[in-house]
PDB file of C-alpha atoms in Angstrom:
ATOM      1  CA  MET A 912      22.596 -10.774  -6.500  1.00  0.00           C
ATOM      2  CA  THR A 913      20.857  -7.407  -6.636  1.00  0.00           C
ATOM      3  CA  VAL A 914      23.392  -6.139  -4.084  1.00  0.00           C
ATOM      4  CA  TYR A 915      26.323  -6.945  -6.393  1.00  0.00           C
ATOM      5  CA  LEU A 916      24.517  -5.285  -9.295  1.00  0.00           C
ATOM      6  CA  LEU A 917      23.949  -2.126  -7.261  1.00  0.00           C
ATOM      7  CA  ILE A 918      27.580  -2.139  -6.084  1.00  0.00           C
ATOM      8  CA  ALA A 919      28.784  -2.351  -9.699  1.00  0.00           C
ATOM      9  CA  ILE A 920      26.506   0.530 -10.685  1.00  0.00           C
ATOM     10  CA  LEU A 921      27.632   2.575  -7.658  1.00  0.00           C
ATOM     11  CA  PHE A 922      31.375   2.118  -8.228  1.00  0.00           C
ATOM     12  CA  SER A 923      31.013   2.794 -11.958  1.00  0.00           C
ATOM     13  CA  SER A 924      29.088   5.998 -11.225  1.00  0.00           C
ATOM     14  CA  ILE A 925      31.695   7.135  -8.693  1.00  0.00           C
ATOM     15  CA  TYR A 926      34.493   6.467 -11.175  1.00  0.00           C
ATOM     16  CA  ILE A 927      32.768   8.458 -13.927  1.00  0.00           C
ATOM     17  CA  GLY A 928      32.464  11.433 -11.581  1.00  0.00           C
ATOM     18  CA  VAL A 929      36.121  11.139 -10.571  1.00  0.00           C
ATOM     19  CA  GLU A 930      37.217  10.829 -14.214  1.00  0.00           C
ATOM     20  CA  LEU A 931      35.404  14.026 -15.126  1.00  0.00           C
ATOM     21  CA  PHE A 932      36.489  16.204 -12.223  1.00  0.00           C
ATOM     22  CA  TYR A 933      39.673  14.845 -10.627  1.00  0.00           C
ATOM     23  CA  LYS A 934      43.293  14.096 -11.522  1.00  0.00           C
ATOM     24  CA  PRO A 935      44.210  11.095 -13.765  1.00  0.00           C
ATOM     25  CA  LEU A 936      46.083   9.158 -11.058  1.00  0.00           C
ATOM     26  CA  PHE A 937      43.085   9.396  -8.744  1.00  0.00           C
ATOM     27  CA  ALA A 938      40.823   8.335 -11.626  1.00  0.00           C
ATOM     28  CA  PHE A 939      43.076   5.331 -12.401  1.00  0.00           C
ATOM     29  CA  PHE A 940      42.505   3.972  -8.885  1.00  0.00           C
ATOM     30  CA  PHE A 941      38.723   4.320  -9.102  1.00  0.00           C
ATOM     31  CA  LYS A 942      38.666   2.908 -12.636  1.00  0.00           C
ATOM     32  CA  ALA A 943      40.344  -0.242 -11.333  1.00  0.00           C
ATOM     33  CA  ILE A 944      37.643  -0.571  -8.661  1.00  0.00           C
ATOM     34  CA  ALA A 945      34.821   0.083 -11.144  1.00  0.00           C
ATOM     35  CA  SER A 946      36.160  -2.473 -13.606  1.00  0.00           C
ATOM     36  CA  MET A 947      36.741  -5.011 -10.857  1.00  0.00           C
ATOM     37  CA  SER A 948      33.112  -4.563  -9.796  1.00  0.00           C
ATOM     38  CA  PHE A 949      31.753  -5.941 -13.084  1.00  0.00           C
ATOM     39  CA  ILE A 950      34.220  -8.852 -12.821  1.00  0.00           C
ATOM     40  CA  VAL A 951      32.854  -9.624  -9.349  1.00  0.00           C
ATOM     41  CA  LEU A 952      29.281  -9.302 -10.631  1.00  0.00           C
ATOM     42  CA  GLY A 953      29.993 -11.748 -13.446  1.00  0.00           C
ATOM     43  CA  SER A 954      31.812 -14.188 -11.165  1.00  0.00           C
ATOM     44  CA  VAL A 955      29.051 -14.146  -8.538  1.00  0.00           C
ATOM     45  CA  SER A 956      26.428 -14.563 -11.263  1.00  0.00           C
ATOM     46  CA  LEU A 957      28.396 -17.560 -12.492  1.00  0.00           C
ATOM     47  CA  GLY A 958      28.362 -19.157  -9.035  1.00  0.00           C
ATOM     48  CA  MET A 959      28.779 -22.922  -9.203  1.00  0.00           C
ATOM     49  CA  ARG A 960      27.291 -23.193 -12.706  1.00  0.00           C
ATOM     50  CA  ILE A 961      30.617 -23.677 -14.441  1.00  0.00           C
ATOM     51  CA  SER A 962      30.261 -24.143 -18.184  1.00  0.00           C
ATOM     52  CA  GLU A 963      32.402 -23.310 -21.183  1.00  0.00           C
ATOM     53  CA  ALA A 964      29.882 -20.787 -22.509  1.00  0.00           C
ATOM     54  CA  LEU A 965      29.610 -18.877 -19.229  1.00  0.00           C
ATOM     55  CA  LEU A 966      33.373 -18.888 -18.710  1.00  0.00           C
ATOM     56  CA  PHE A 967      33.728 -17.212 -22.106  1.00  0.00           C
ATOM     57  CA  ILE A 968      31.776 -14.221 -20.745  1.00  0.00           C
ATOM     58  CA  VAL A 969      33.885 -14.000 -17.581  1.00  0.00           C
ATOM     59  CA  ILE A 970      37.112 -14.167 -19.615  1.00  0.00           C
ATOM     60  CA  GLY A 971      35.733 -11.441 -21.898  1.00  0.00           C
ATOM     61  CA  LEU A 972      35.045  -9.294 -18.835  1.00  0.00           C
ATOM     62  CA  LEU A 973      38.607  -9.870 -17.603  1.00  0.00           C
ATOM     63  CA  PHE A 974      40.060  -8.668 -20.898  1.00  0.00           C
ATOM     64  CA  GLY A 975      37.771  -5.641 -20.620  1.00  0.00           C
ATOM     65  CA  MET A 976      39.218  -4.794 -17.220  1.00  0.00           C
ATOM     66  CA  VAL A 977      42.773  -5.173 -18.551  1.00  0.00           C
ATOM     67  CA  GLY A 978      41.912  -2.913 -21.487  1.00  0.00           C
ATOM     68  CA  ASP A 979      40.427  -0.352 -19.099  1.00  0.00           C
ATOM     69  CA  LEU A 980      43.593  -0.155 -17.026  1.00  0.00           C
ATOM     70  CA  ILE A 981      45.831   0.010 -20.092  1.00  0.00           C
ATOM     71  CA  LEU A 982      43.889   2.930 -21.579  1.00  0.00           C
ATOM     72  CA  ALA A 983      43.797   4.668 -18.188  1.00  0.00           C
ATOM     73  CA  LEU A 984      47.587   4.998 -18.488  1.00  0.00           C
ATOM     74  CA  ARG A 985      47.289   7.480 -21.386  1.00  0.00           C
ATOM     75  CA  PRO A 986      47.135  10.698 -19.330  1.00  0.00           C
ATOM     76  CA  LEU A 987      49.857   9.362 -17.019  1.00  0.00           C
ATOM     77  CA  ARG A 988      52.398   8.639 -19.765  1.00  0.00           C
ATOM     78  CA  PRO A 989      54.279  10.838 -22.291  1.00  0.00           C
ATOM     79  CA  LYS A 990      52.288  11.894 -25.366  1.00  0.00           C
ATOM     80  CA  GLU A 991      54.667   9.902 -27.585  1.00  0.00           C
ATOM     81  CA  GLU A 992      53.326   6.667 -26.081  1.00  0.00           C
ATOM     82  CA  ASP A 993      49.700   7.514 -26.851  1.00  0.00           C
ATOM     83  CA  HIS A 994      49.211   5.316 -29.918  1.00  0.00           C
ATOM     84  CA  THR A 995      51.176   2.453 -28.351  1.00  0.00           C
ATOM     85  CA  ILE A 996      48.872   2.488 -25.322  1.00  0.00           C
ATOM     86  CA  ILE A 997      45.776   2.696 -27.535  1.00  0.00           C
ATOM     87  CA  LEU A 998      47.077  -0.248 -29.584  1.00  0.00           C
ATOM     88  CA  ALA A 999      47.562  -2.335 -26.445  1.00  0.00           C
ATOM     89  CA  GLY A1000      44.020  -1.433 -25.367  1.00  0.00           C
ATOM     90  CA  ILE A1001      42.653  -2.403 -28.783  1.00  0.00           C
ATOM     91  CA  ILE A1002      44.323  -5.815 -28.513  1.00  0.00           C
ATOM     92  CA  SER A1003      42.888  -6.444 -25.056  1.00  0.00           C
ATOM     93  CA  PHE A1004      39.350  -5.398 -25.975  1.00  0.00           C
ATOM     94  CA  SER A1005      39.558  -7.367 -29.238  1.00  0.00           C
ATOM     95  CA  LEU A1006      40.331 -10.501 -27.246  1.00  0.00           C
ATOM     96  CA  GLY A1007      37.392  -9.682 -24.991  1.00  0.00           C
ATOM     97  CA  HIS A1008      35.038  -9.434 -27.972  1.00  0.00           C
ATOM     98  CA  ILE A1009      36.360 -12.718 -29.349  1.00  0.00           C
ATOM     99  CA  PHE A1010      35.370 -14.419 -26.094  1.00  0.00           C
ATOM    100  CA  TYR A1011      31.949 -12.720 -26.126  1.00  0.00           C
ATOM    101  CA  LEU A1012      31.560 -13.979 -29.687  1.00  0.00           C
ATOM    102  CA  LEU A1013      32.579 -17.497 -28.618  1.00  0.00           C
ATOM    103  CA  PHE A1014      29.841 -17.366 -25.980  1.00  0.00           C
ATOM    104  CA  LEU A1015      27.287 -16.311 -28.589  1.00  0.00           C
ATOM    105  CA  LEU A1016      28.380 -19.145 -30.881  1.00  0.00           C
ATOM    106  CA  GLU A1017      27.841 -21.583 -28.006  1.00  0.00           C
ATOM    107  CA  VAL A1018      24.263 -20.446 -27.393  1.00  0.00           C
ATOM    108  CA  SER A1019      23.145 -19.600 -30.938  1.00  0.00           C
ATOM    109  CA  ARG A1020      23.669 -20.814 -34.489  1.00  0.00           C
ATOM    110  CA  PHE A1021      26.155 -18.801 -36.499  1.00  0.00           C
ATOM    111  CA  SER A1022      24.642 -16.710 -39.261  1.00  0.00           C
ATOM    112  CA  PHE A1023      26.435 -15.342 -42.294  1.00  0.00           C
ATOM    113  CA  TYR A1024      24.316 -12.212 -41.887  1.00  0.00           C
ATOM    114  CA  SER A1025      26.414 -11.235 -38.855  1.00  0.00           C
ATOM    115  CA  ILE A1026      29.477 -11.113 -41.132  1.00  0.00           C
ATOM    116  CA  LEU A1027      27.636  -8.995 -43.694  1.00  0.00           C
ATOM    117  CA  PHE A1028      26.477  -6.664 -40.916  1.00  0.00           C
ATOM    118  CA  SER A1029      30.028  -6.351 -39.593  1.00  0.00           C
ATOM    119  CA  ILE A1030      31.534  -5.681 -43.017  1.00  0.00           C
ATOM    120  CA  GLY A1031      28.911  -3.030 -43.751  1.00  0.00           C
ATOM    121  CA  MET A1032      29.388  -1.261 -40.425  1.00  0.00           C
ATOM    122  CA  THR A1033      33.187  -1.402 -40.695  1.00  0.00           C
ATOM    123  CA  ILE A1034      33.047   0.200 -44.144  1.00  0.00           C
ATOM    124  CA  ILE A1035      30.905   2.993 -42.671  1.00  0.00           C
ATOM    125  CA  VAL A1036      33.448   3.430 -39.849  1.00  0.00           C
ATOM    126  CA  MET A1037      36.289   3.652 -42.395  1.00  0.00           C
ATOM    127  CA  VAL A1038      34.458   6.258 -44.476  1.00  0.00           C
ATOM    128  CA  VAL A1039      33.524   8.367 -41.446  1.00  0.00           C
ATOM    129  CA  SER A1040      37.046   8.180 -39.987  1.00  0.00           C
ATOM    130  CA  TYR A1041      38.437   9.394 -43.319  1.00  0.00           C
ATOM    131  CA  ALA A1042      35.853  12.182 -43.585  1.00  0.00           C
ATOM    132  CA  MET A1043      36.559  13.333 -40.020  1.00  0.00           C
ATOM    133  CA  LYS A1044      40.326  13.152 -40.623  1.00  0.00           C
ATOM    134  CA  PHE A1045      41.013  10.873 -37.669  1.00  0.00           C
ATOM    135  CA  GLN A1046      44.678  10.926 -36.626  1.00  0.00           C
ATOM    136  CA  MET A1047      45.026   7.182 -36.116  1.00  0.00           C
ATOM    137  CA  GLY A1048      48.702   6.624 -36.878  1.00  0.00           C
ATOM    138  CA  LYS A1049      49.812   3.016 -36.407  1.00  0.00           C
ATOM    139  CA  THR A1050      46.472   2.116 -34.843  1.00  0.00           C
ATOM    140  CA  LYS A1051      44.542   2.555 -38.122  1.00  0.00           C
ATOM    141  CA  ILE A1052      44.519  -1.084 -39.308  1.00  0.00           C
ATOM    142  CA  PRO A1053      44.126  -2.536 -35.774  1.00  0.00           C
ATOM    143  CA  SER A1054      41.210  -0.120 -35.218  1.00  0.00           C
ATOM    144  CA  TYR A1055      39.458  -1.356 -38.353  1.00  0.00           C
ATOM    145  CA  ILE A1056      40.050  -4.976 -37.349  1.00  0.00           C
ATOM    146  CA  TYR A1057      38.637  -4.153 -33.929  1.00  0.00           C
ATOM    147  CA  SER A1058      35.637  -2.514 -35.598  1.00  0.00           C
ATOM    148  CA  PHE A1059      35.004  -5.701 -37.568  1.00  0.00           C
ATOM    149  CA  LEU A1060      35.195  -7.814 -34.397  1.00  0.00           C
ATOM    150  CA  ILE A1061      32.856  -5.695 -32.298  1.00  0.00           C
ATOM    151  CA  PHE A1062      30.254  -5.417 -35.050  1.00  0.00           C
ATOM    152  CA  LEU A1063      30.557  -9.155 -35.689  1.00  0.00           C
ATOM    153  CA  MET A1064      29.773  -9.666 -32.007  1.00  0.00           C
ATOM    154  CA  ILE A1065      26.849  -7.233 -32.231  1.00  0.00           C
ATOM    155  CA  GLY A1066      25.599  -8.946 -35.384  1.00  0.00           C
ATOM    156  CA  GLN A1067      25.672 -12.348 -33.702  1.00  0.00           C
ATOM    157  CA  ALA A1068      23.894 -10.858 -30.660  1.00  0.00           C
ATOM    158  CA  ILE A1069      21.098  -9.799 -33.029  1.00  0.00           C
ATOM    159  CA  VAL A1070      21.017 -13.354 -34.397  1.00  0.00           C
ATOM    160  CA  TYR A1071      20.869 -14.666 -30.809  1.00  0.00           C
ATOM    161  CA  TYR A1072      17.823 -12.475 -30.193  1.00  0.00           C
ATOM    162  CA  MET A1073      16.148 -13.605 -33.418  1.00  0.00           C
ATOM    163  CA  GLN A1074      16.718 -17.274 -32.561  1.00  0.00           C
ATOM    164  CA  GLN A1075      15.959 -17.246 -28.824  1.00  0.00           C
ATOM    165  CA  GLY A1076      13.394 -14.484 -28.441  1.00  0.00           C
ATOM    166  CA  ASN A1077      12.733 -11.885 -25.779  1.00  0.00           C
ATOM    167  CA  THR A1078      14.199 -13.406 -22.589  1.00  0.00           C
ATOM    168  CA  PRO A1079      16.071 -11.476 -19.844  1.00  0.00           C
ATOM    169  CA  ASN A1080      19.442 -12.991 -20.769  1.00  0.00           C
ATOM    170  CA  VAL A1081      19.023 -12.399 -24.484  1.00  0.00           C
ATOM    171  CA  MET A1082      17.902  -8.800 -24.011  1.00  0.00           C
ATOM    172  CA  MET A1083      20.789  -8.009 -21.646  1.00  0.00           C
ATOM    173  CA  ILE A1084      23.310  -9.433 -24.106  1.00  0.00           C
ATOM    174  CA  LEU A1085      21.708  -7.606 -27.034  1.00  0.00           C
ATOM    175  CA  ILE A1086      21.454  -4.226 -25.291  1.00  0.00           C
ATOM    176  CA  GLY A1087      24.932  -4.670 -23.795  1.00  0.00           C
ATOM    177  CA  ALA A1088      26.394  -5.381 -27.239  1.00  0.00           C
ATOM    178  CA  PHE A1089      24.726  -2.310 -28.757  1.00  0.00           C
ATOM    179  CA  LEU A1090      25.869  -0.090 -25.880  1.00  0.00           C
ATOM    180  CA  PHE A1091      29.423  -1.375 -26.340  1.00  0.00           C
ATOM    181  CA  GLY A1092      29.305  -0.382 -29.997  1.00  0.00           C
ATOM    182  CA  ILE A1093      27.871   3.050 -29.168  1.00  0.00           C
ATOM    183  CA  SER A1094      30.556   3.558 -26.525  1.00  0.00           C
ATOM    184  CA  ASP A1095      33.333   2.866 -29.027  1.00  0.00           C
ATOM    185  CA  LEU A1096      31.778   5.105 -31.668  1.00  0.00           C
ATOM    186  CA  ILE A1097      31.805   7.932 -29.111  1.00  0.00           C
ATOM    187  CA  LEU A1098      35.357   7.075 -28.046  1.00  0.00           C
ATOM    188  CA  ALA A1099      36.823   7.267 -31.568  1.00  0.00           C
ATOM    189  CA  PRO A1100      36.648  11.084 -31.967  1.00  0.00           C
ATOM    190  CA  ILE A1101      37.820  11.494 -28.368  1.00  0.00           C
ATOM    191  CA  TYR A1102      40.999   9.557 -29.135  1.00  0.00           C
ATOM    192  CA  TYR A1103      41.573  10.379 -32.785  1.00  0.00           C
ATOM    193  CA  ASN A1104      40.222  13.931 -33.061  1.00  0.00           C
ATOM    194  CA  HIS A1105      41.040  15.008 -29.494  1.00  0.00           C
ATOM    195  CA  ILE A1106      37.447  16.064 -28.827  1.00  0.00           C
ATOM    196  CA  ASN A1107      37.482  15.980 -25.044  1.00  0.00           C
ATOM    197  CA  HIS A1108      34.167  17.548 -24.100  1.00  0.00           C
ATOM    198  CA  LYS A1109      33.005  16.268 -20.723  1.00  0.00           C
ATOM    199  CA  ALA A1110      29.610  15.378 -22.180  1.00  0.00           C
ATOM    200  CA  MET A1111      31.248  13.053 -24.704  1.00  0.00           C
ATOM    201  CA  ILE A1112      33.531  11.488 -22.111  1.00  0.00           C
ATOM    202  CA  ALA A1113      30.583  10.936 -19.773  1.00  0.00           C
ATOM    203  CA  SER A1114      28.501   9.420 -22.590  1.00  0.00           C
ATOM    204  CA  ASN A1115      31.343   7.094 -23.528  1.00  0.00           C
ATOM    205  CA  LEU A1116      31.847   5.885 -19.965  1.00  0.00           C
ATOM    206  CA  ILE A1117      28.141   5.536 -19.148  1.00  0.00           C
ATOM    207  CA  THR A1118      27.454   3.405 -22.232  1.00  0.00           C
ATOM    208  CA  TYR A1119      30.618   1.347 -21.682  1.00  0.00           C
ATOM    209  CA  TYR A1120      29.991   0.476 -18.037  1.00  0.00           C
ATOM    210  CA  ALA A1121      26.294  -0.120 -18.711  1.00  0.00           C
ATOM    211  CA  ALA A1122      27.341  -2.583 -21.429  1.00  0.00           C
ATOM    212  CA  GLN A1123      29.781  -4.509 -19.248  1.00  0.00           C
ATOM    213  CA  ILE A1124      27.396  -4.596 -16.275  1.00  0.00           C
ATOM    214  CA  LEU A1125      24.535  -5.891 -18.434  1.00  0.00           C
ATOM    215  CA  ILE A1126      26.744  -8.569 -19.982  1.00  0.00           C
ATOM    216  CA  ALA A1127      28.038  -9.616 -16.555  1.00  0.00           C
ATOM    217  CA  TYR A1128      24.551  -9.686 -15.012  1.00  0.00           C
ATOM    218  CA  SER A1129      23.146 -11.679 -17.953  1.00  0.00           C
ATOM    219  CA  ILE A1130      25.027 -14.748 -16.655  1.00  0.00           C
ATOM    220  CA  PHE A1131      22.614 -14.926 -13.712  1.00  0.00           C
ATOM    221  CA  PHE A1132      19.688 -15.527 -16.079  1.00  0.00           C
ATOM    222  CA  LEU A1133      21.248 -18.355 -18.095  1.00  0.00           C
TER     223      LEU A1133
END
């Protein structure tokens, strides 16, 4: 299992380097490999232990890979299609977070506090996006809905930790959820304010792939 984990880390690291220093078409190819690597890691971790809860994670990973490939089309398509591509990516990742949330609801009791946490964080996102003058176009409402979903997932991951304690699976899910949220918070100004510093892009990709790899690997410890 450690081999598959190291392979996922290796391919993700290679992709990040390619994304930062090579052409978009070349990066698209390596992004597909990197995203496939966390699917393989999750599937191998699943093994023969088929259960509804674990399948929810694998399906969430699959939607993540689809979202990755959709968003990787942005630099390859005309600028006019930018918001349409982002919207399609939002839909795919939203579905992924719904399946992660379904997993969390299978292994922990739902808490109303996760909704309050999500509402509070989404309001902060709305205020900050307004203050920073994000150019969101037709993706504004879908982006806020997505924000609610990801912070709902993070909130329920916190509840999972509070209910189950400090176990390897719980910690991987919790840290993975937080890294996912951090990744998206970094991504927002990249997409909506066109801040394309390599440091920001690298930070976004590192936190994103770390999140997906942790979530995929957590299956092994269930």
